[in-house]
N, CA, C and O atoms as a GROMACS GRO file, in nm:
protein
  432
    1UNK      N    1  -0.388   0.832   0.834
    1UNK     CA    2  -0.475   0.770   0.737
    1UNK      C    3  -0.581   0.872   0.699
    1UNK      O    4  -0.661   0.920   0.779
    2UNK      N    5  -0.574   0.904   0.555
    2UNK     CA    6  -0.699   0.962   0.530
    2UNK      C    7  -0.793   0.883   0.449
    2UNK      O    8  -0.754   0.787   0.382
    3UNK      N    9  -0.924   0.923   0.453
    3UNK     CA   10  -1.044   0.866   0.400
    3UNK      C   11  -1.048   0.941   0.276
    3UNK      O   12  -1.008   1.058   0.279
    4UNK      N   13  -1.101   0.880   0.137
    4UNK     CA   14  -1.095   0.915   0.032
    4UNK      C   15  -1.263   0.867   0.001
    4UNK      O   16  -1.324   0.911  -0.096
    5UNK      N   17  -1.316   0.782   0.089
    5UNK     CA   18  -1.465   0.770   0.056
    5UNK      C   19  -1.485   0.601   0.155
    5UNK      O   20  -1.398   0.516   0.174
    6UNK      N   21  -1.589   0.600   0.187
    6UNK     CA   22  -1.625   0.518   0.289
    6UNK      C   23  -1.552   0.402   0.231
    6UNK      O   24  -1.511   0.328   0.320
    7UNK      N   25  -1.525   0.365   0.118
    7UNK     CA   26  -1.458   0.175   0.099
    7UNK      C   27  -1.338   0.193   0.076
    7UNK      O   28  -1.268   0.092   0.073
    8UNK      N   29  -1.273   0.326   0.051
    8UNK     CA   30  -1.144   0.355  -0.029
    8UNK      C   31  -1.084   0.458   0.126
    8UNK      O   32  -1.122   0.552   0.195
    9UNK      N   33  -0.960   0.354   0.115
    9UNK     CA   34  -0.894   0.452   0.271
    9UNK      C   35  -0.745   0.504   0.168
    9UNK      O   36  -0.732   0.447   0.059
   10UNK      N   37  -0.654   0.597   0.203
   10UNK     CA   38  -0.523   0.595   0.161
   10UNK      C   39  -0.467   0.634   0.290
   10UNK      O   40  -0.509   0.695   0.388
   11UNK      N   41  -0.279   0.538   0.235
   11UNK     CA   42  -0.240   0.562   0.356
   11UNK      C   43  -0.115   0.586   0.276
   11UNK      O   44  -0.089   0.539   0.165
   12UNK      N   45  -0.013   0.695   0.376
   12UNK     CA   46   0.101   0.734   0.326
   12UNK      C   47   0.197   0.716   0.392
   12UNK      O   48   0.240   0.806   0.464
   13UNK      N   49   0.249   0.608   0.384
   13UNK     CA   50   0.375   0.580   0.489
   13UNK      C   51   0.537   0.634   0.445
   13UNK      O   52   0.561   0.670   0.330
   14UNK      N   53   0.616   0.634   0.526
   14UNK     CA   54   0.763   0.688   0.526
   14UNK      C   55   0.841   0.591   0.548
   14UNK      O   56   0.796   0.495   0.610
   15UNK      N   57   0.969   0.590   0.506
   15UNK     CA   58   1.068   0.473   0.461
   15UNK      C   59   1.011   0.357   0.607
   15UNK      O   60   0.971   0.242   0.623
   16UNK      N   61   1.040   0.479   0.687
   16UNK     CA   62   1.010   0.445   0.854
   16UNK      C   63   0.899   0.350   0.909
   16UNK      O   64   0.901   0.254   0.986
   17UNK      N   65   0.814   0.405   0.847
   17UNK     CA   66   0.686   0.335   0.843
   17UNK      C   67   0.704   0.187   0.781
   17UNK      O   68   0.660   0.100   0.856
   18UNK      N   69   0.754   0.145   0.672
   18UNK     CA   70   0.762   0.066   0.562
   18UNK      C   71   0.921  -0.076   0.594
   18UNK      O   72   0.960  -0.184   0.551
   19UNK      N   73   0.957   0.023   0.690
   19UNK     CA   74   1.118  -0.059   0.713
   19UNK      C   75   1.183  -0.043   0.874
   19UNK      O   76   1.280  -0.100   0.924
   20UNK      N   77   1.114   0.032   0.918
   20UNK     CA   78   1.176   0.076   1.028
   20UNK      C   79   1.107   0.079   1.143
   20UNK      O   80   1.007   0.011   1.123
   21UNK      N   81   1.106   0.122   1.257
   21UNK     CA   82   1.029   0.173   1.388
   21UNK      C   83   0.879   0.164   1.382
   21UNK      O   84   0.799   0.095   1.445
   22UNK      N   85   0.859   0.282   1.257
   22UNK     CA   86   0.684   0.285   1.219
   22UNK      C   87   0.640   0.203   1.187
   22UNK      O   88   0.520   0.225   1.171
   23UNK      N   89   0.679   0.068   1.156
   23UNK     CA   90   0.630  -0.080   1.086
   23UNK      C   91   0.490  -0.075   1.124
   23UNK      O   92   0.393  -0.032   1.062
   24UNK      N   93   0.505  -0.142   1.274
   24UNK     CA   94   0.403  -0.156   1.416
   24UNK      C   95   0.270  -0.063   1.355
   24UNK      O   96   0.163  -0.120   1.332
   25UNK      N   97   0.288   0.088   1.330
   25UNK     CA   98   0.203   0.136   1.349
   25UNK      C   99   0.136   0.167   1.202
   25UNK      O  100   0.024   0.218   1.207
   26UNK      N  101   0.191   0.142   1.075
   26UNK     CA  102   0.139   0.132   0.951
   26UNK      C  103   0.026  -0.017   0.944
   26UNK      O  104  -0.092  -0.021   0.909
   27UNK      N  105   0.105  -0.114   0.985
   27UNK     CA  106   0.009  -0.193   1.008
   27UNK      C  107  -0.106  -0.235   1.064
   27UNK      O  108  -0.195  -0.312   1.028
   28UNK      N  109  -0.081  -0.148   1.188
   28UNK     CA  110  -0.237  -0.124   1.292
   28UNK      C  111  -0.314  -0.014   1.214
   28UNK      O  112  -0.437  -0.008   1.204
   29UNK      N  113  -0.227   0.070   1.160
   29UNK     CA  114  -0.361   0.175   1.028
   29UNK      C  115  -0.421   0.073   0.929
   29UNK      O  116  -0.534   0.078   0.880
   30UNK      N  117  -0.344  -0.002   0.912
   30UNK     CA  118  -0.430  -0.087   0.811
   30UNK      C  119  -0.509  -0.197   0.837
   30UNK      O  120  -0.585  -0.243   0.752
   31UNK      N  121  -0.500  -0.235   0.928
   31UNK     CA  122  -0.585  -0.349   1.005
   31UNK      C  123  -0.743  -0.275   1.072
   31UNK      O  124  -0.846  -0.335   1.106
   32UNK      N  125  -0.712  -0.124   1.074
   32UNK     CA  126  -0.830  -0.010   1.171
   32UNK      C  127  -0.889  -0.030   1.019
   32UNK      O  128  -1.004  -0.075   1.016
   33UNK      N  129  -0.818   0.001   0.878
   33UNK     CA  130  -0.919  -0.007   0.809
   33UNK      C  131  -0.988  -0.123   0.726
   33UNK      O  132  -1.101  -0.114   0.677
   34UNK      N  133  -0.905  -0.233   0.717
   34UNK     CA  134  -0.983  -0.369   0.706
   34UNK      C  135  -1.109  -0.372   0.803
   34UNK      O  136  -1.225  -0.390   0.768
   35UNK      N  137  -1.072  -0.355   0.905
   35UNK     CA  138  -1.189  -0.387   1.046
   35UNK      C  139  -1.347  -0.269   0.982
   35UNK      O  140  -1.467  -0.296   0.981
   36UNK      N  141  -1.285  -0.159   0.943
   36UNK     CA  142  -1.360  -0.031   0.897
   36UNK      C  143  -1.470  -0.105   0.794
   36UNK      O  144  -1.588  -0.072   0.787
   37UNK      N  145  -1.409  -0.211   0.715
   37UNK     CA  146  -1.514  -0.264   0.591
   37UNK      C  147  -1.437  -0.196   0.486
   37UNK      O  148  -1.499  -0.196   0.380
   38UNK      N  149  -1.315  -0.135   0.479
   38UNK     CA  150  -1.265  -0.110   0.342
   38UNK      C  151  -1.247  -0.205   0.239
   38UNK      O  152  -1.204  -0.319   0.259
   39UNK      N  153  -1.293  -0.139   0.081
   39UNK     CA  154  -1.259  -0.252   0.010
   39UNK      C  155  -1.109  -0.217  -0.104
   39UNK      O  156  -1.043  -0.293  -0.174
   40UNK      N  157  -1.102  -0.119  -0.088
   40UNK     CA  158  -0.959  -0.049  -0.185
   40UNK      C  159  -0.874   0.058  -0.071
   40UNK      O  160  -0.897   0.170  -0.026
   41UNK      N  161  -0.779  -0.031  -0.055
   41UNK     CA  162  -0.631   0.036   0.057
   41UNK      C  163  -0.532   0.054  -0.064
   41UNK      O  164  -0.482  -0.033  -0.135
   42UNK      N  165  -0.511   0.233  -0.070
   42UNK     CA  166  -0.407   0.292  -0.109
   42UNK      C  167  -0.280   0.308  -0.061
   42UNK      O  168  -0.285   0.376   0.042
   43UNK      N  169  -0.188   0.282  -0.084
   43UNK     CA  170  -0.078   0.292  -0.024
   43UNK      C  171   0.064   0.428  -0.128
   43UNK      O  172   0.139   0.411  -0.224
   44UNK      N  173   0.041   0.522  -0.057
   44UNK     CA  174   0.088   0.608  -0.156
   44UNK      C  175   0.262   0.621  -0.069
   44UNK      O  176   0.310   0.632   0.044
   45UNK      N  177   0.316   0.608  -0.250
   45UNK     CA  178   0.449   0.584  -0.173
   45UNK      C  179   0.486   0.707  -0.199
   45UNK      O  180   0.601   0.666  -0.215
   46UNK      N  181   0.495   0.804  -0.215
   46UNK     CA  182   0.532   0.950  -0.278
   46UNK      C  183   0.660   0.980  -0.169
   46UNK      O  184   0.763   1.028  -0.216
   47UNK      N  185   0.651   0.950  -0.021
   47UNK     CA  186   0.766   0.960   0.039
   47UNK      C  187   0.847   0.856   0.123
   47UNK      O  188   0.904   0.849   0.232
   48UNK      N  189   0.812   0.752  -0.030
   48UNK     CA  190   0.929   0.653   0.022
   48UNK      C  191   0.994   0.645  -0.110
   48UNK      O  192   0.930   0.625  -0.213
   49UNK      N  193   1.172   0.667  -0.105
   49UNK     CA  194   1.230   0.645  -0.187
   49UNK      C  195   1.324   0.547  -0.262
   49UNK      O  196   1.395   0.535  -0.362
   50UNK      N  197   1.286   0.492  -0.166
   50UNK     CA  198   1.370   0.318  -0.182
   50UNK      C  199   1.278   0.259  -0.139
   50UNK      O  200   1.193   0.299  -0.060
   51UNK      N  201   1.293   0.132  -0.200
   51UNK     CA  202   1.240   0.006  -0.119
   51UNK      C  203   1.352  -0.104  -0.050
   51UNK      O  204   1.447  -0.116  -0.126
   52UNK      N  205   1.365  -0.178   0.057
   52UNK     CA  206   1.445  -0.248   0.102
   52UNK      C  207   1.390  -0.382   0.084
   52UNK      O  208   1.272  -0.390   0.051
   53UNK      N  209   1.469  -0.501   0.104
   53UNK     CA  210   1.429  -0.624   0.187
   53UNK      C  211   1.300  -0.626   0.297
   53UNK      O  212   1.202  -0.700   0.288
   54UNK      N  213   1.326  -0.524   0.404
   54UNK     CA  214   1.236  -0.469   0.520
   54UNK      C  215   1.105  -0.422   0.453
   54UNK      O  216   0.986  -0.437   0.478
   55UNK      N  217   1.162  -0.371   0.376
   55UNK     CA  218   0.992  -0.255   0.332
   55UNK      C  219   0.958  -0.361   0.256
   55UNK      O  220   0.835  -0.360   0.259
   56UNK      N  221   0.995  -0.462   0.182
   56UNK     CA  222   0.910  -0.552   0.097
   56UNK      C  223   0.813  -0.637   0.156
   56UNK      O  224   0.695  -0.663   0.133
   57UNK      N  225   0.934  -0.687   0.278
   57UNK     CA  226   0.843  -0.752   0.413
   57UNK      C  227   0.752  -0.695   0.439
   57UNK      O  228   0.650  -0.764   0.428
   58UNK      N  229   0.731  -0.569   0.479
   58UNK     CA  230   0.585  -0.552   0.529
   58UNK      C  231   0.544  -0.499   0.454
   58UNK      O  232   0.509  -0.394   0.506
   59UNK      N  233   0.510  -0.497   0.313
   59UNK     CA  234   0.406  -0.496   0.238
   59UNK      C  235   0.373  -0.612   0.238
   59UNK      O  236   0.260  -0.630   0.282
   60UNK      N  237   0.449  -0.737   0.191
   60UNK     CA  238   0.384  -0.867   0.163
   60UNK      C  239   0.298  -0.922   0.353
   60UNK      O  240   0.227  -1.017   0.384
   61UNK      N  241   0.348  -0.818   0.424
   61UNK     CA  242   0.299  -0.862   0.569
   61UNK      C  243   0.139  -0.797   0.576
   61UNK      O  244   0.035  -0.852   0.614
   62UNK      N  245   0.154  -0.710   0.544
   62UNK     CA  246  -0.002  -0.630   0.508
   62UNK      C  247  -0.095  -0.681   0.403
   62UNK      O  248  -0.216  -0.659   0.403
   63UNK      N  249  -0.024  -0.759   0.304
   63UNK     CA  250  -0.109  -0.819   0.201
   63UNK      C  251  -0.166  -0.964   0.254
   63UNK      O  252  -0.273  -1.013   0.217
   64UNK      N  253  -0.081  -1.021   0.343
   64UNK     CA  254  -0.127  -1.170   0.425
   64UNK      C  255  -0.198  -1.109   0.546
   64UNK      O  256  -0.205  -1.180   0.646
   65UNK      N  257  -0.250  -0.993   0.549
   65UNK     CA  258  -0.334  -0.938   0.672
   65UNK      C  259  -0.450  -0.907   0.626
   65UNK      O  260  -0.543  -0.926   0.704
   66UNK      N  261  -0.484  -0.847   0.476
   66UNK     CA  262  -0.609  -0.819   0.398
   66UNK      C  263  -0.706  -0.924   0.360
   66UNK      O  264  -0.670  -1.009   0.278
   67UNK      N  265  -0.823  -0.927   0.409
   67UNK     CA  266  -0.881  -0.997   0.364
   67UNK      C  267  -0.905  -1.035   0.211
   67UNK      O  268  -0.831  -0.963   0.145
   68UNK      N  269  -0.957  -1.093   0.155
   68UNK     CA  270  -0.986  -1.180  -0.005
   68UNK      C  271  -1.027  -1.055  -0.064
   68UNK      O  272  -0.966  -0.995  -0.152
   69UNK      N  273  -1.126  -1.023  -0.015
   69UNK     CA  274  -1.195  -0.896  -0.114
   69UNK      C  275  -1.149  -0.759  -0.118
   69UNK      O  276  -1.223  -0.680  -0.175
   70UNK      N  277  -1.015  -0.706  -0.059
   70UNK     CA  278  -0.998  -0.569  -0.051
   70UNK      C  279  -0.872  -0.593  -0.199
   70UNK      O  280  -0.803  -0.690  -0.231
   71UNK      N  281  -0.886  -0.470  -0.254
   71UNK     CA  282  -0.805  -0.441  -0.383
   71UNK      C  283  -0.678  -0.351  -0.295
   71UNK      O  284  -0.706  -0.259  -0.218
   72UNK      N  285  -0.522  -0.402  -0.329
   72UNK     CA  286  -0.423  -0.320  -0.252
   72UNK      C  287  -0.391  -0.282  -0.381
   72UNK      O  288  -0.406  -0.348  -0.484
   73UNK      N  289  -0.328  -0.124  -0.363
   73UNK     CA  290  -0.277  -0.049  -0.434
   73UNK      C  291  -0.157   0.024  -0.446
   73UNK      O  292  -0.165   0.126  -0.378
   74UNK      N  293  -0.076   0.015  -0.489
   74UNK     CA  294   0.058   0.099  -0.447
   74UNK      C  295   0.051   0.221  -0.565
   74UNK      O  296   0.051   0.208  -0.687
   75UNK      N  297   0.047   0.317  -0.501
   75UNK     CA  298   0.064   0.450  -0.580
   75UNK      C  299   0.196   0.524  -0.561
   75UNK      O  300   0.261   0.527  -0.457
   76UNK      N  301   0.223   0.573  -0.660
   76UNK     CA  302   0.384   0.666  -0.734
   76UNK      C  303   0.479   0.586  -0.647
   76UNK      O  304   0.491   0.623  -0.530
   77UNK      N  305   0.556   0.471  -0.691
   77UNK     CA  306   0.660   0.421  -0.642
   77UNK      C  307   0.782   0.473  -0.733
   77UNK      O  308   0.787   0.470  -0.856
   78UNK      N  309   0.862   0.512  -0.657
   78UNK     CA  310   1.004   0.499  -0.759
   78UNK      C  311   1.016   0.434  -0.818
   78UNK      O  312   0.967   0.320  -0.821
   79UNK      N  313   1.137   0.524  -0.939
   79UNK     CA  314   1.159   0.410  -1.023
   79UNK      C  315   1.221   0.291  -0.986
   79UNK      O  316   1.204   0.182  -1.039
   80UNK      N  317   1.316   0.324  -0.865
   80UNK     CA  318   1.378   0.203  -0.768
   80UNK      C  319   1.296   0.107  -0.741
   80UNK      O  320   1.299  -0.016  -0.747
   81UNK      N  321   1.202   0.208  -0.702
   81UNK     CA  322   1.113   0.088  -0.592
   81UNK      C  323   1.012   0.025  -0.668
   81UNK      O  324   0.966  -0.069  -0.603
   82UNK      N  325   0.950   0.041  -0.797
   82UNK     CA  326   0.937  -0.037  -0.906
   82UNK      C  327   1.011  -0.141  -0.965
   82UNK      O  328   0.959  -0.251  -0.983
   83UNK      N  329   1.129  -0.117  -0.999
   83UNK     CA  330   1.199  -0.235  -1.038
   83UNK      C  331   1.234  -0.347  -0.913
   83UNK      O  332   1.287  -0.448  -0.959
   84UNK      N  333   1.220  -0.349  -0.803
   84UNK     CA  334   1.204  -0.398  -0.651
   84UNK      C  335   1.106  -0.473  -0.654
   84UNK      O  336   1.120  -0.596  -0.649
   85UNK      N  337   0.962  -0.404  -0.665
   85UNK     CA  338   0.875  -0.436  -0.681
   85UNK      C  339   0.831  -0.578  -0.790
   85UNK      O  340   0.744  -0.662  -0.768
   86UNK      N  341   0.935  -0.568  -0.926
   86UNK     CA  342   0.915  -0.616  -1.064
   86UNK      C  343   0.950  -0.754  -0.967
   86UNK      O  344   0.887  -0.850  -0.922
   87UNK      N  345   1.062  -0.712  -0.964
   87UNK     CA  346   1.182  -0.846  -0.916
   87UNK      C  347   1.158  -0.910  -0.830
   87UNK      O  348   1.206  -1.019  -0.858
   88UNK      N  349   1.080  -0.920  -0.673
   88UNK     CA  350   1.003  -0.937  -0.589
   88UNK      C  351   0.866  -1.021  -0.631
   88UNK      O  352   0.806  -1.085  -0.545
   89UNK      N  353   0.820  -1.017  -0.769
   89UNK     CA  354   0.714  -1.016  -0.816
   89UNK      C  355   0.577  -0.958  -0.694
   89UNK      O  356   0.463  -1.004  -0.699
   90UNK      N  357   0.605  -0.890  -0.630
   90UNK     CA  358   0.479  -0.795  -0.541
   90UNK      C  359   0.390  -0.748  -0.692
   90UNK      O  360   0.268  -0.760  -0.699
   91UNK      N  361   0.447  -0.710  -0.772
   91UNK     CA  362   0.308  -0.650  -0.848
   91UNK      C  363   0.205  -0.791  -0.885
   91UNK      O  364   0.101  -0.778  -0.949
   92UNK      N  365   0.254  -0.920  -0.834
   92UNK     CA  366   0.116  -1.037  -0.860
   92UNK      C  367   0.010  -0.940  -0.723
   92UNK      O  368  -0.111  -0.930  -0.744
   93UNK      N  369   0.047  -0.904  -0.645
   93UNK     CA  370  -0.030  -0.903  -0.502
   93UNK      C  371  -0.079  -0.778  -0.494
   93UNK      O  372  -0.182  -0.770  -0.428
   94UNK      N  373  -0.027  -0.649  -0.551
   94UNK     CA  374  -0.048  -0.479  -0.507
   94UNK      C  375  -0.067  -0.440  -0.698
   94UNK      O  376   0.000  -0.498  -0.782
   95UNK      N  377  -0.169  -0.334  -0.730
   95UNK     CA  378  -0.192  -0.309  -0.850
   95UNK      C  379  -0.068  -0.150  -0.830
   95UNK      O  380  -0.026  -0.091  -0.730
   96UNK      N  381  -0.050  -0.135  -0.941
   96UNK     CA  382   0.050  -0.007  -0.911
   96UNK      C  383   0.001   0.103  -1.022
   96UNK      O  384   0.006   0.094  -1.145
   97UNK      N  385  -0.045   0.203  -0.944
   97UNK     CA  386  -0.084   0.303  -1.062
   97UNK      C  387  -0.011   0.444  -1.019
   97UNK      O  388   0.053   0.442  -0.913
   98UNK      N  389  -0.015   0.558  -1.088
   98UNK     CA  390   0.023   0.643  -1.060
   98UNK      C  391  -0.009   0.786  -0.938
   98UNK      O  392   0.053   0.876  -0.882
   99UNK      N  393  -0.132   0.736  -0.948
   99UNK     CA  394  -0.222   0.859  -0.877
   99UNK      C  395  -0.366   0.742  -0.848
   99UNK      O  396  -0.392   0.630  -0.892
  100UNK      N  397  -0.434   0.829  -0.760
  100UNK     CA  398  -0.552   0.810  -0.701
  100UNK      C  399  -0.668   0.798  -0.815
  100UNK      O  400  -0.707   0.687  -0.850
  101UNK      N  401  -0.727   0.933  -0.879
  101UNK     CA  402  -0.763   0.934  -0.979
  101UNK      C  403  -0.763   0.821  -1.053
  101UNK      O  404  -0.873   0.769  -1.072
  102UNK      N  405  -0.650   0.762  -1.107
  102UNK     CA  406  -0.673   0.652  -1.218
  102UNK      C  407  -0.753   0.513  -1.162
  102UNK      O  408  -0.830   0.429  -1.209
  103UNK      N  409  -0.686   0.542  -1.034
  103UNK     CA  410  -0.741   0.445  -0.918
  103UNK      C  411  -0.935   0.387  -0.972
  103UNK      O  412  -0.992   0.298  -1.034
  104UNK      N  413  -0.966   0.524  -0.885
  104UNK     CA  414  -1.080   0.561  -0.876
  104UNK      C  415  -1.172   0.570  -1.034
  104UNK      O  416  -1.294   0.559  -1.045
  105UNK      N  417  -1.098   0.587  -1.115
  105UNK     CA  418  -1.189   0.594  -1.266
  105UNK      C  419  -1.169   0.431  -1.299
  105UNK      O  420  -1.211   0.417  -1.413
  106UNK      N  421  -1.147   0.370  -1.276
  106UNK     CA  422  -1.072   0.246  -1.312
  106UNK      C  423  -1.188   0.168  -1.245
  106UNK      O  424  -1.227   0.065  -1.299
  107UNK      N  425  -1.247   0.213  -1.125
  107UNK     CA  426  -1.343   0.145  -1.006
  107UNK      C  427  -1.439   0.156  -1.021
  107UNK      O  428  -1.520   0.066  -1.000
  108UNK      N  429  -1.490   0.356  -1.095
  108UNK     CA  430  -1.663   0.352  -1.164
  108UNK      C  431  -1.667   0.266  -1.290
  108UNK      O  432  -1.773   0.251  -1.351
   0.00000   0.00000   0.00000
């Protein structure tokens, strides 16, 4: 997990992380930063290239873990994992932008 500024955490998980073994421990990064007082959790998918059934699960498992006031974000999803995303309807729950930046100009 890196810090991008005291309310804004990003986190970059791997298929692994998202579907697999690493589940456990993507979710305890994100719960360290709910607890932290974050109010915008990045989730940069840059090295996940699919999305599964599994990986949908624990996003929607991380989104029923965030409190009311934190903004979730999914950054550079495939085009796969966009249309996943469409169909799933997850984009009611996670905003999807491309980069951090837009993130962040979007927030001043």
């Amino acid at each position: 997990m890196e810090p991008s500024s005291a309310t804004v955490r990003t986190l970059t998980p791997t298929e692994s992380e998202l579907a697999g073994a690493g589940v456990p421990l993507l979710l305890a990064d994100a719960q360290r930063a709910f607890s932290a007082g974050v109010t915008t959790l990045l989730l940069d998918l840059r090295r996940v290239s699919r999305l599964d059934a599994r990986a949908a699960d624990t996003l929607v498992r991380l989104a029923r873990r965030a409190p009311g006031h934190v903004r979730l974000v999914l950054l550079s999803p495939a085009p796969s994992a966009r249309f996943i995303l469409q169909a799933l309807r997850l984009k009611e729950i996670f905003e999807i932008h491309e980069d951090a930046a837009e993130v962040l100009r979007a927030a001043s």
